[in-house]
Amino acid sequence: MLSAHSLALRNAWASEAFCAFALQNMPNLDFKEGIFFKKGAEFEKLQEKNSNALYEKIKAQALQVEAPYNLYESLELDRKSGDLMLKKLTKEGLVVRLAHNLFIDKATLLNFKEELLNLLKNTSLDVQTMKTRFHFSRKYAIAYLEYLDLDERIIKKDEKRFLKSNI
């Protein structure tokens, strides 16, 4: 047996009134993949809507995207669902993972890479240059430089990046 009072005793953060409200509204909810949602709503459409919202938020933040859990919180997504959506976006090639918790829109990343390659025609790039020129934190600067290192036209020498054609 379960009551609002017994739930409130087990969960210090939940008031008895809150627990009563939750129990009274349980018949109005469906449950799928660990998520409660309003009866009658199509789960797949909800997932797609949330996935699109996550992608749009990543695109809007351009080069300095928030950490995934902060994105999820702003969209009111649970971590499990958000992680699955982010994996799906990555698998679809819309988003690129640059570091443990740094995901960026692929088109934005490719445009930025071209900008960096143009910069490299005249100068070298290192962490300090990235921080100064683009106002990046060290975390972002390193992630973008490591991505740039994957390009065969780039050579890394003493923590500085150069175009091979300039050496």
Short mmCIF file of N, CA and C in Angstrom, two decimals:
data_model
loop_
_atom_site.label_atom_id
_atom_site.label_comp_id
_atom_site.label_asym_id
_atom_site.label_seq_id
_atom_site.Cartn_x
_atom_site.Cartn_y
_atom_site.Cartn_z
N MET A 1 0.84 -1.19 0.00
CA MET A 1 0.00 0.00 0.00
C MET A 1 0.88 1.25 0.00
N LEU A 2 0.36 2.26 -0.64
CA LEU A 2 1.12 3.49 -0.81
C LEU A 2 0.21 4.68 -0.52
N SER A 3 0.71 5.61 0.25
CA SER A 3 -0.07 6.81 0.54
C SER A 3 0.82 8.03 0.39
N ALA A 4 0.19 9.19 0.30
CA ALA A 4 0.94 10.43 0.20
C ALA A 4 1.82 10.62 1.43
N HIS A 5 1.30 10.25 2.57
CA HIS A 5 2.05 10.39 3.82
C HIS A 5 3.29 9.49 3.81
N SER A 6 3.13 8.23 3.38
CA SER A 6 4.28 7.32 3.37
C SER A 6 5.34 7.76 2.36
N LEU A 7 4.90 8.28 1.22
CA LEU A 7 5.86 8.80 0.24
C LEU A 7 6.62 10.01 0.79
N ALA A 8 5.91 10.90 1.45
CA ALA A 8 6.54 12.09 2.02
C ALA A 8 7.55 11.72 3.10
N LEU A 9 7.28 10.67 3.85
CA LEU A 9 8.23 10.22 4.87
C LEU A 9 9.51 9.67 4.24
N ARG A 10 9.39 9.02 3.08
CA ARG A 10 10.55 8.42 2.40
C ARG A 10 11.37 9.45 1.62
N ASN A 11 10.74 10.55 1.27
CA ASN A 11 11.41 11.57 0.46
C ASN A 11 11.32 12.91 1.17
N ALA A 12 12.39 13.29 1.82
CA ALA A 12 12.38 14.52 2.63
C ALA A 12 12.07 15.76 1.81
N TRP A 13 12.43 15.75 0.54
CA TRP A 13 12.22 16.91 -0.32
C TRP A 13 10.77 17.07 -0.76
N ALA A 14 9.95 16.01 -0.63
CA ALA A 14 8.57 16.04 -1.13
C ALA A 14 7.58 16.25 0.01
N SER A 15 6.76 17.26 -0.13
CA SER A 15 5.72 17.50 0.89
C SER A 15 4.60 16.48 0.70
N GLU A 16 3.81 16.31 1.72
CA GLU A 16 2.68 15.38 1.64
C GLU A 16 1.69 15.85 0.58
N ALA A 17 1.49 17.15 0.48
CA ALA A 17 0.58 17.70 -0.54
C ALA A 17 1.08 17.40 -1.95
N PHE A 18 2.39 17.53 -2.15
CA PHE A 18 2.97 17.23 -3.45
C PHE A 18 2.78 15.75 -3.79
N CYS A 19 3.04 14.88 -2.83
CA CYS A 19 2.87 13.44 -3.04
C CYS A 19 1.41 13.10 -3.34
N ALA A 20 0.49 13.74 -2.64
CA ALA A 20 -0.94 13.51 -2.89
C ALA A 20 -1.31 13.95 -4.31
N PHE A 21 -0.79 15.10 -4.73
CA PHE A 21 -1.04 15.59 -6.08
C PHE A 21 -0.53 14.59 -7.12
N ALA A 22 0.68 14.09 -6.91
CA ALA A 22 1.28 13.13 -7.84
C ALA A 22 0.45 11.85 -7.91
N LEU A 23 0.06 11.32 -6.79
CA LEU A 23 -0.73 10.09 -6.77
C LEU A 23 -2.10 10.28 -7.42
N GLN A 24 -2.71 11.42 -7.20
CA GLN A 24 -4.02 11.69 -7.79
C GLN A 24 -3.95 11.82 -9.31
N ASN A 25 -2.82 12.26 -9.82
CA ASN A 25 -2.68 12.48 -11.26
C ASN A 25 -2.06 11.31 -12.01
N MET A 26 -1.69 10.27 -11.32
CA MET A 26 -1.09 9.09 -11.97
C MET A 26 -1.99 8.52 -13.07
N PRO A 27 -3.31 8.45 -12.90
CA PRO A 27 -4.15 7.90 -13.97
C PRO A 27 -4.12 8.73 -15.26
N ASN A 28 -3.69 9.98 -15.18
CA ASN A 28 -3.63 10.85 -16.36
C ASN A 28 -2.32 10.72 -17.13
N LEU A 29 -1.44 9.83 -16.65
CA LEU A 29 -0.11 9.71 -17.25
C LEU A 29 0.13 8.34 -17.86
N ASP A 30 0.94 8.33 -18.90
CA ASP A 30 1.47 7.09 -19.47
C ASP A 30 2.94 7.02 -19.09
N PHE A 31 3.51 5.83 -19.20
CA PHE A 31 4.91 5.61 -18.81
C PHE A 31 5.58 4.79 -19.90
N LYS A 32 6.70 5.30 -20.41
CA LYS A 32 7.45 4.58 -21.44
C LYS A 32 8.92 4.95 -21.33
N GLU A 33 9.78 3.95 -21.40
CA GLU A 33 11.24 4.15 -21.35
C GLU A 33 11.67 5.00 -20.16
N GLY A 34 11.01 4.77 -19.02
CA GLY A 34 11.39 5.47 -17.80
C GLY A 34 10.87 6.89 -17.69
N ILE A 35 9.96 7.27 -18.57
CA ILE A 35 9.47 8.65 -18.60
C ILE A 35 7.95 8.66 -18.50
N PHE A 36 7.45 9.53 -17.63
CA PHE A 36 6.01 9.76 -17.53
C PHE A 36 5.64 10.89 -18.49
N PHE A 37 4.52 10.73 -19.18
CA PHE A 37 4.04 11.78 -20.06
C PHE A 37 2.51 11.73 -20.10
N LYS A 38 1.91 12.82 -20.54
CA LYS A 38 0.46 12.96 -20.53
C LYS A 38 -0.19 11.90 -21.42
N LYS A 39 -1.22 11.25 -20.89
CA LYS A 39 -1.96 10.25 -21.66
C LYS A 39 -2.48 10.87 -22.95
N GLY A 40 -2.37 10.13 -24.03
CA GLY A 40 -2.85 10.61 -25.31
C GLY A 40 -1.77 11.26 -26.15
N ALA A 41 -0.71 11.71 -25.52
CA ALA A 41 0.39 12.32 -26.28
C ALA A 41 1.22 11.20 -26.90
N GLU A 42 1.72 11.45 -28.10
CA GLU A 42 2.55 10.44 -28.77
C GLU A 42 3.99 10.59 -28.31
N PHE A 43 4.49 9.53 -27.67
CA PHE A 43 5.83 9.55 -27.08
C PHE A 43 6.89 9.89 -28.13
N GLU A 44 6.79 9.27 -29.30
CA GLU A 44 7.80 9.48 -30.35
C GLU A 44 7.82 10.93 -30.82
N LYS A 45 6.63 11.53 -30.92
CA LYS A 45 6.56 12.95 -31.33
C LYS A 45 7.17 13.85 -30.25
N LEU A 46 6.92 13.51 -28.99
CA LEU A 46 7.53 14.28 -27.90
C LEU A 46 9.05 14.18 -27.96
N GLN A 47 9.55 12.96 -28.19
CA GLN A 47 11.00 12.75 -28.28
C GLN A 47 11.58 13.55 -29.44
N GLU A 48 10.91 13.51 -30.59
CA GLU A 48 11.39 14.23 -31.76
C GLU A 48 11.39 15.75 -31.52
N LYS A 49 10.34 16.24 -30.89
CA LYS A 49 10.24 17.67 -30.57
C LYS A 49 11.38 18.09 -29.64
N ASN A 50 11.64 17.28 -28.63
CA ASN A 50 12.71 17.58 -27.68
C ASN A 50 14.08 17.49 -28.35
N SER A 51 14.25 16.51 -29.23
CA SER A 51 15.52 16.36 -29.95
C SER A 51 15.77 17.58 -30.84
N ASN A 52 14.74 18.05 -31.52
CA ASN A 52 14.87 19.25 -32.36
C ASN A 52 15.20 20.48 -31.52
N ALA A 53 14.56 20.58 -30.36
CA ALA A 53 14.83 21.72 -29.47
C ALA A 53 16.28 21.69 -28.98
N LEU A 54 16.78 20.50 -28.67
CA LEU A 54 18.17 20.35 -28.23
C LEU A 54 19.13 20.76 -29.34
N TYR A 55 18.87 20.30 -30.56
CA TYR A 55 19.71 20.64 -31.70
C TYR A 55 19.70 22.15 -31.97
N GLU A 56 18.53 22.75 -31.93
CA GLU A 56 18.42 24.19 -32.17
C GLU A 56 19.18 24.99 -31.10
N LYS A 57 19.14 24.51 -29.88
CA LYS A 57 19.85 25.19 -28.79
C LYS A 57 21.37 25.08 -29.01
N ILE A 58 21.83 23.91 -29.44
CA ILE A 58 23.26 23.72 -29.74
C ILE A 58 23.68 24.63 -30.89
N LYS A 59 22.87 24.69 -31.95
CA LYS A 59 23.16 25.56 -33.09
C LYS A 59 23.22 27.02 -32.67
N ALA A 60 22.28 27.43 -31.84
CA ALA A 60 22.20 28.83 -31.42
C ALA A 60 23.39 29.26 -30.58
N GLN A 61 23.98 28.32 -29.85
CA GLN A 61 25.11 28.67 -28.98
C GLN A 61 26.44 28.66 -29.74
N ALA A 62 26.40 28.31 -31.00
CA ALA A 62 27.55 28.37 -31.91
C ALA A 62 28.78 27.65 -31.37
N LEU A 63 29.84 28.39 -31.09
CA LEU A 63 31.12 27.78 -30.73
C LEU A 63 31.32 27.53 -29.25
N GLN A 64 30.51 28.14 -28.41
CA GLN A 64 30.67 27.97 -26.96
C GLN A 64 29.39 27.38 -26.36
N VAL A 65 29.17 26.13 -26.68
CA VAL A 65 27.97 25.42 -26.26
C VAL A 65 28.09 25.01 -24.79
N GLU A 66 26.99 25.14 -24.07
CA GLU A 66 26.94 24.73 -22.67
C GLU A 66 27.18 23.22 -22.56
N ALA A 67 27.54 22.79 -21.37
CA ALA A 67 27.68 21.37 -21.10
C ALA A 67 26.32 20.69 -21.29
N PRO A 68 26.32 19.43 -21.73
CA PRO A 68 25.05 18.74 -21.99
C PRO A 68 24.05 18.81 -20.85
N TYR A 69 24.48 18.58 -19.62
CA TYR A 69 23.52 18.56 -18.52
C TYR A 69 22.89 19.93 -18.30
N ASN A 70 23.62 21.00 -18.59
CA ASN A 70 23.03 22.34 -18.50
C ASN A 70 22.00 22.56 -19.61
N LEU A 71 22.31 22.02 -20.81
CA LEU A 71 21.34 22.09 -21.91
C LEU A 71 20.07 21.34 -21.54
N TYR A 72 20.24 20.14 -20.99
CA TYR A 72 19.07 19.33 -20.62
C TYR A 72 18.22 20.07 -19.60
N GLU A 73 18.88 20.65 -18.62
CA GLU A 73 18.15 21.36 -17.56
C GLU A 73 17.36 22.53 -18.14
N SER A 74 17.96 23.27 -19.05
CA SER A 74 17.26 24.42 -19.63
C SER A 74 16.06 23.99 -20.48
N LEU A 75 16.11 22.77 -21.01
CA LEU A 75 15.00 22.24 -21.81
C LEU A 75 14.07 21.34 -20.99
N GLU A 76 14.37 21.22 -19.71
CA GLU A 76 13.60 20.38 -18.79
C GLU A 76 13.57 18.92 -19.24
N LEU A 77 14.74 18.41 -19.64
CA LEU A 77 14.90 17.01 -20.03
C LEU A 77 15.64 16.27 -18.93
N ASP A 78 15.30 15.00 -18.75
CA ASP A 78 16.10 14.21 -17.82
C ASP A 78 17.39 13.79 -18.52
N ARG A 79 18.39 13.45 -17.74
CA ARG A 79 19.72 13.16 -18.30
C ARG A 79 19.73 11.97 -19.24
N LYS A 80 19.01 10.93 -18.89
CA LYS A 80 18.99 9.73 -19.73
C LYS A 80 18.42 10.05 -21.11
N SER A 81 17.29 10.73 -21.14
CA SER A 81 16.67 11.10 -22.42
C SER A 81 17.57 12.05 -23.20
N GLY A 82 18.13 13.03 -22.52
CA GLY A 82 19.01 13.98 -23.18
C GLY A 82 20.23 13.31 -23.78
N ASP A 83 20.83 12.38 -23.03
CA ASP A 83 21.99 11.65 -23.54
C ASP A 83 21.63 10.85 -24.79
N LEU A 84 20.46 10.21 -24.77
CA LEU A 84 20.02 9.43 -25.94
C LEU A 84 19.80 10.34 -27.15
N MET A 85 19.22 11.50 -26.92
CA MET A 85 18.99 12.46 -28.01
C MET A 85 20.31 12.97 -28.58
N LEU A 86 21.26 13.25 -27.70
CA LEU A 86 22.56 13.74 -28.14
C LEU A 86 23.31 12.67 -28.93
N LYS A 87 23.21 11.42 -28.49
CA LYS A 87 23.83 10.32 -29.24
C LYS A 87 23.20 10.19 -30.62
N LYS A 88 21.88 10.34 -30.68
CA LYS A 88 21.17 10.25 -31.96
C LYS A 88 21.61 11.37 -32.89
N LEU A 89 21.69 12.59 -32.37
CA LEU A 89 22.13 13.73 -33.19
C LEU A 89 23.56 13.54 -33.68
N THR A 90 24.40 12.95 -32.84
CA THR A 90 25.79 12.68 -33.23
C THR A 90 25.84 11.61 -34.31
N LYS A 91 25.05 10.56 -34.12
CA LYS A 91 25.01 9.46 -35.10
C LYS A 91 24.50 9.95 -36.45
N GLU A 92 23.54 10.88 -36.43
CA GLU A 92 22.99 11.44 -37.66
C GLU A 92 23.95 12.42 -38.34
N GLY A 93 25.03 12.77 -37.66
CA GLY A 93 26.02 13.67 -38.23
C GLY A 93 25.67 15.14 -38.11
N LEU A 94 24.68 15.47 -37.32
CA LEU A 94 24.30 16.87 -37.13
C LEU A 94 25.17 17.56 -36.09
N VAL A 95 25.68 16.77 -35.15
CA VAL A 95 26.47 17.28 -34.04
C VAL A 95 27.77 16.49 -33.96
N VAL A 96 28.85 17.16 -33.59
CA VAL A 96 30.16 16.53 -33.44
C VAL A 96 30.59 16.64 -31.98
N ARG A 97 31.10 15.54 -31.45
CA ARG A 97 31.61 15.55 -30.08
C ARG A 97 33.10 15.89 -30.11
N LEU A 98 33.45 17.01 -29.51
CA LEU A 98 34.85 17.44 -29.49
C LEU A 98 35.58 17.03 -28.23
N ALA A 99 34.86 16.94 -27.14
CA ALA A 99 35.44 16.57 -25.85
C ALA A 99 34.37 15.87 -25.04
N HIS A 100 34.75 15.45 -23.85
CA HIS A 100 33.83 14.70 -22.99
C HIS A 100 32.45 15.34 -22.90
N ASN A 101 32.40 16.63 -22.67
CA ASN A 101 31.10 17.29 -22.55
C ASN A 101 31.02 18.53 -23.44
N LEU A 102 31.57 18.41 -24.64
CA LEU A 102 31.51 19.51 -25.61
C LEU A 102 31.02 18.97 -26.95
N PHE A 103 29.81 19.35 -27.29
CA PHE A 103 29.18 18.96 -28.55
C PHE A 103 28.87 20.23 -29.31
N ILE A 104 29.09 20.19 -30.63
CA ILE A 104 28.89 21.39 -31.45
C ILE A 104 28.22 21.01 -32.77
N ASP A 105 27.46 21.93 -33.30
CA ASP A 105 26.81 21.75 -34.60
C ASP A 105 27.89 21.55 -35.67
N LYS A 106 27.71 20.54 -36.50
CA LYS A 106 28.73 20.19 -37.49
C LYS A 106 28.99 21.33 -38.48
N ALA A 107 27.94 21.96 -38.98
CA ALA A 107 28.12 23.05 -39.94
C ALA A 107 28.90 24.21 -39.32
N THR A 108 28.59 24.53 -38.09
CA THR A 108 29.30 25.60 -37.37
C THR A 108 30.78 25.23 -37.22
N LEU A 109 31.03 23.98 -36.88
CA LEU A 109 32.41 23.52 -36.70
C LEU A 109 33.19 23.59 -38.01
N LEU A 110 32.58 23.17 -39.11
CA LEU A 110 33.27 23.21 -40.40
C LEU A 110 33.57 24.65 -40.83
N ASN A 111 32.65 25.56 -40.59
CA ASN A 111 32.89 26.98 -40.91
C ASN A 111 34.03 27.54 -40.06
N PHE A 112 34.04 27.17 -38.79
CA PHE A 112 35.10 27.64 -37.89
C PHE A 112 36.45 27.06 -38.30
N LYS A 113 36.45 25.81 -38.73
CA LYS A 113 37.70 25.18 -39.18
C LYS A 113 38.26 25.95 -40.38
N GLU A 114 37.40 26.34 -41.30
CA GLU A 114 37.85 27.12 -42.46
C GLU A 114 38.43 28.46 -42.02
N GLU A 115 37.79 29.07 -41.04
CA GLU A 115 38.29 30.34 -40.50
C GLU A 115 39.68 30.14 -39.89
N LEU A 116 39.86 29.04 -39.16
CA LEU A 116 41.17 28.75 -38.55
C LEU A 116 42.22 28.48 -39.62
N LEU A 117 41.84 27.76 -40.67
CA LEU A 117 42.79 27.48 -41.75
C LEU A 117 43.21 28.77 -42.44
N ASN A 118 42.30 29.70 -42.62
CA ASN A 118 42.65 31.00 -43.21
C ASN A 118 43.58 31.78 -42.28
N LEU A 119 43.33 31.70 -40.99
CA LEU A 119 44.20 32.35 -40.01
C LEU A 119 45.61 31.78 -40.06
N LEU A 120 45.69 30.47 -40.24
CA LEU A 120 46.98 29.79 -40.25
C LEU A 120 47.85 30.17 -41.45
N LYS A 121 47.27 30.79 -42.44
CA LYS A 121 48.06 31.25 -43.59
C LYS A 121 49.03 32.34 -43.18
N ASN A 122 48.68 33.08 -42.11
CA ASN A 122 49.49 34.22 -41.68
C ASN A 122 50.17 34.04 -40.33
N THR A 123 49.68 33.13 -39.52
CA THR A 123 50.19 33.01 -38.16
C THR A 123 50.05 31.57 -37.67
N SER A 124 50.65 31.29 -36.54
CA SER A 124 50.48 29.98 -35.91
C SER A 124 49.36 30.08 -34.89
N LEU A 125 48.87 28.94 -34.46
CA LEU A 125 47.81 28.91 -33.44
C LEU A 125 48.26 28.07 -32.26
N ASP A 126 47.98 28.56 -31.08
CA ASP A 126 48.19 27.79 -29.86
C ASP A 126 47.06 28.13 -28.89
N VAL A 127 47.10 27.55 -27.72
CA VAL A 127 46.01 27.74 -26.75
C VAL A 127 45.84 29.22 -26.43
N GLN A 128 46.93 29.92 -26.16
CA GLN A 128 46.84 31.33 -25.78
C GLN A 128 46.26 32.17 -26.91
N THR A 129 46.66 31.90 -28.13
CA THR A 129 46.12 32.64 -29.28
C THR A 129 44.61 32.43 -29.39
N MET A 130 44.19 31.18 -29.22
CA MET A 130 42.75 30.86 -29.30
C MET A 130 41.99 31.57 -28.19
N LYS A 131 42.56 31.58 -26.99
CA LYS A 131 41.89 32.23 -25.86
C LYS A 131 41.77 33.73 -26.09
N THR A 132 42.84 34.33 -26.60
CA THR A 132 42.86 35.77 -26.81
C THR A 132 41.96 36.18 -27.98
N ARG A 133 42.13 35.51 -29.09
CA ARG A 133 41.42 35.90 -30.31
C ARG A 133 39.91 35.60 -30.27
N PHE A 134 39.55 34.45 -29.68
CA PHE A 134 38.15 34.02 -29.71
C PHE A 134 37.46 34.07 -28.34
N HIS A 135 38.19 34.50 -27.33
CA HIS A 135 37.65 34.58 -25.96
C HIS A 135 37.15 33.23 -25.47
N PHE A 136 37.90 32.18 -25.79
CA PHE A 136 37.57 30.82 -25.35
C PHE A 136 38.19 30.55 -23.99
N SER A 137 37.58 29.66 -23.27
CA SER A 137 38.24 29.12 -22.08
C SER A 137 39.31 28.14 -22.57
N ARG A 138 40.18 27.74 -21.69
CA ARG A 138 41.22 26.78 -22.04
C ARG A 138 40.61 25.48 -22.57
N LYS A 139 39.52 25.04 -21.93
CA LYS A 139 38.84 23.81 -22.34
C LYS A 139 38.42 23.87 -23.81
N TYR A 140 37.79 24.97 -24.20
CA TYR A 140 37.33 25.11 -25.59
C TYR A 140 38.52 25.24 -26.53
N ALA A 141 39.51 26.03 -26.15
CA ALA A 141 40.68 26.24 -27.01
C ALA A 141 41.36 24.92 -27.32
N ILE A 142 41.57 24.10 -26.30
CA ILE A 142 42.24 22.81 -26.49
C ILE A 142 41.39 21.89 -27.37
N ALA A 143 40.10 21.86 -27.13
CA ALA A 143 39.21 20.99 -27.92
C ALA A 143 39.25 21.36 -29.40
N TYR A 144 39.20 22.64 -29.71
CA TYR A 144 39.22 23.07 -31.11
C TYR A 144 40.59 22.82 -31.75
N LEU A 145 41.65 23.03 -30.99
CA LEU A 145 42.99 22.76 -31.53
C LEU A 145 43.19 21.27 -31.78
N GLU A 146 42.70 20.44 -30.89
CA GLU A 146 42.81 18.99 -31.09
C GLU A 146 42.00 18.55 -32.31
N TYR A 147 40.88 19.17 -32.54
CA TYR A 147 40.09 18.88 -33.75
C TYR A 147 40.88 19.31 -34.98
N LEU A 148 41.50 20.47 -34.91
CA LEU A 148 42.30 20.97 -36.03
C LEU A 148 43.48 20.05 -36.31
N ASP A 149 44.04 19.44 -35.27
CA ASP A 149 45.17 18.51 -35.43
C ASP A 149 44.83 17.33 -36.33
N LEU A 150 43.56 16.99 -36.43
CA LEU A 150 43.14 15.85 -37.25
C LEU A 150 43.26 16.14 -38.74
N ASP A 151 43.37 17.39 -39.11
CA ASP A 151 43.49 17.77 -40.52
C ASP A 151 44.92 17.50 -40.99
N GLU A 152 45.05 16.85 -42.12
CA GLU A 152 46.37 16.49 -42.64
C GLU A 152 47.19 17.69 -43.10
N ARG A 153 46.55 18.82 -43.28
CA ARG A 153 47.28 20.03 -43.71
C ARG A 153 47.95 20.75 -42.55
N ILE A 154 47.70 20.28 -41.33
CA ILE A 154 48.19 20.94 -40.12
C ILE A 154 49.35 20.15 -39.53
N ILE A 155 50.33 20.87 -39.04
CA ILE A 155 51.43 20.24 -38.31
C ILE A 155 51.53 20.92 -36.94
N LYS A 156 51.77 20.11 -35.93
CA LYS A 156 51.88 20.63 -34.57
C LYS A 156 53.35 20.56 -34.17
N LYS A 157 53.87 21.70 -33.74
CA LYS A 157 55.28 21.77 -33.35
C LYS A 157 55.37 22.63 -32.10
N ASP A 158 55.83 22.04 -31.00
CA ASP A 158 55.95 22.76 -29.73
C ASP A 158 54.64 23.44 -29.32
N GLU A 159 53.56 22.70 -29.37
CA GLU A 159 52.22 23.16 -28.97
C GLU A 159 51.64 24.25 -29.87
N LYS A 160 52.31 24.55 -30.97
CA LYS A 160 51.78 25.51 -31.94
C LYS A 160 51.37 24.76 -33.19
N ARG A 161 50.33 25.25 -33.84
CA ARG A 161 49.86 24.64 -35.08
C ARG A 161 50.24 25.54 -36.25
N PHE A 162 50.71 24.88 -37.33
CA PHE A 162 51.10 25.57 -38.55
C PHE A 162 50.49 24.84 -39.74
N LEU A 163 50.34 25.57 -40.84
CA LEU A 163 50.00 24.91 -42.09
C LEU A 163 51.27 24.27 -42.63
N LYS A 164 51.18 23.04 -43.10
CA LYS A 164 52.36 22.37 -43.65
C LYS A 164 52.93 23.15 -44.82
N SER A 165 52.05 23.78 -45.58
CA SER A 165 52.50 24.54 -46.76
C SER A 165 53.31 25.78 -46.39
N ASN A 166 53.23 26.23 -45.14
CA ASN A 166 53.98 27.41 -44.69
C ASN A 166 55.35 27.07 -44.15
N ILE A 167 55.63 25.80 -43.95
CA ILE A 167 56.91 25.41 -43.34
C ILE A 167 57.90 25.00 -44.39
#
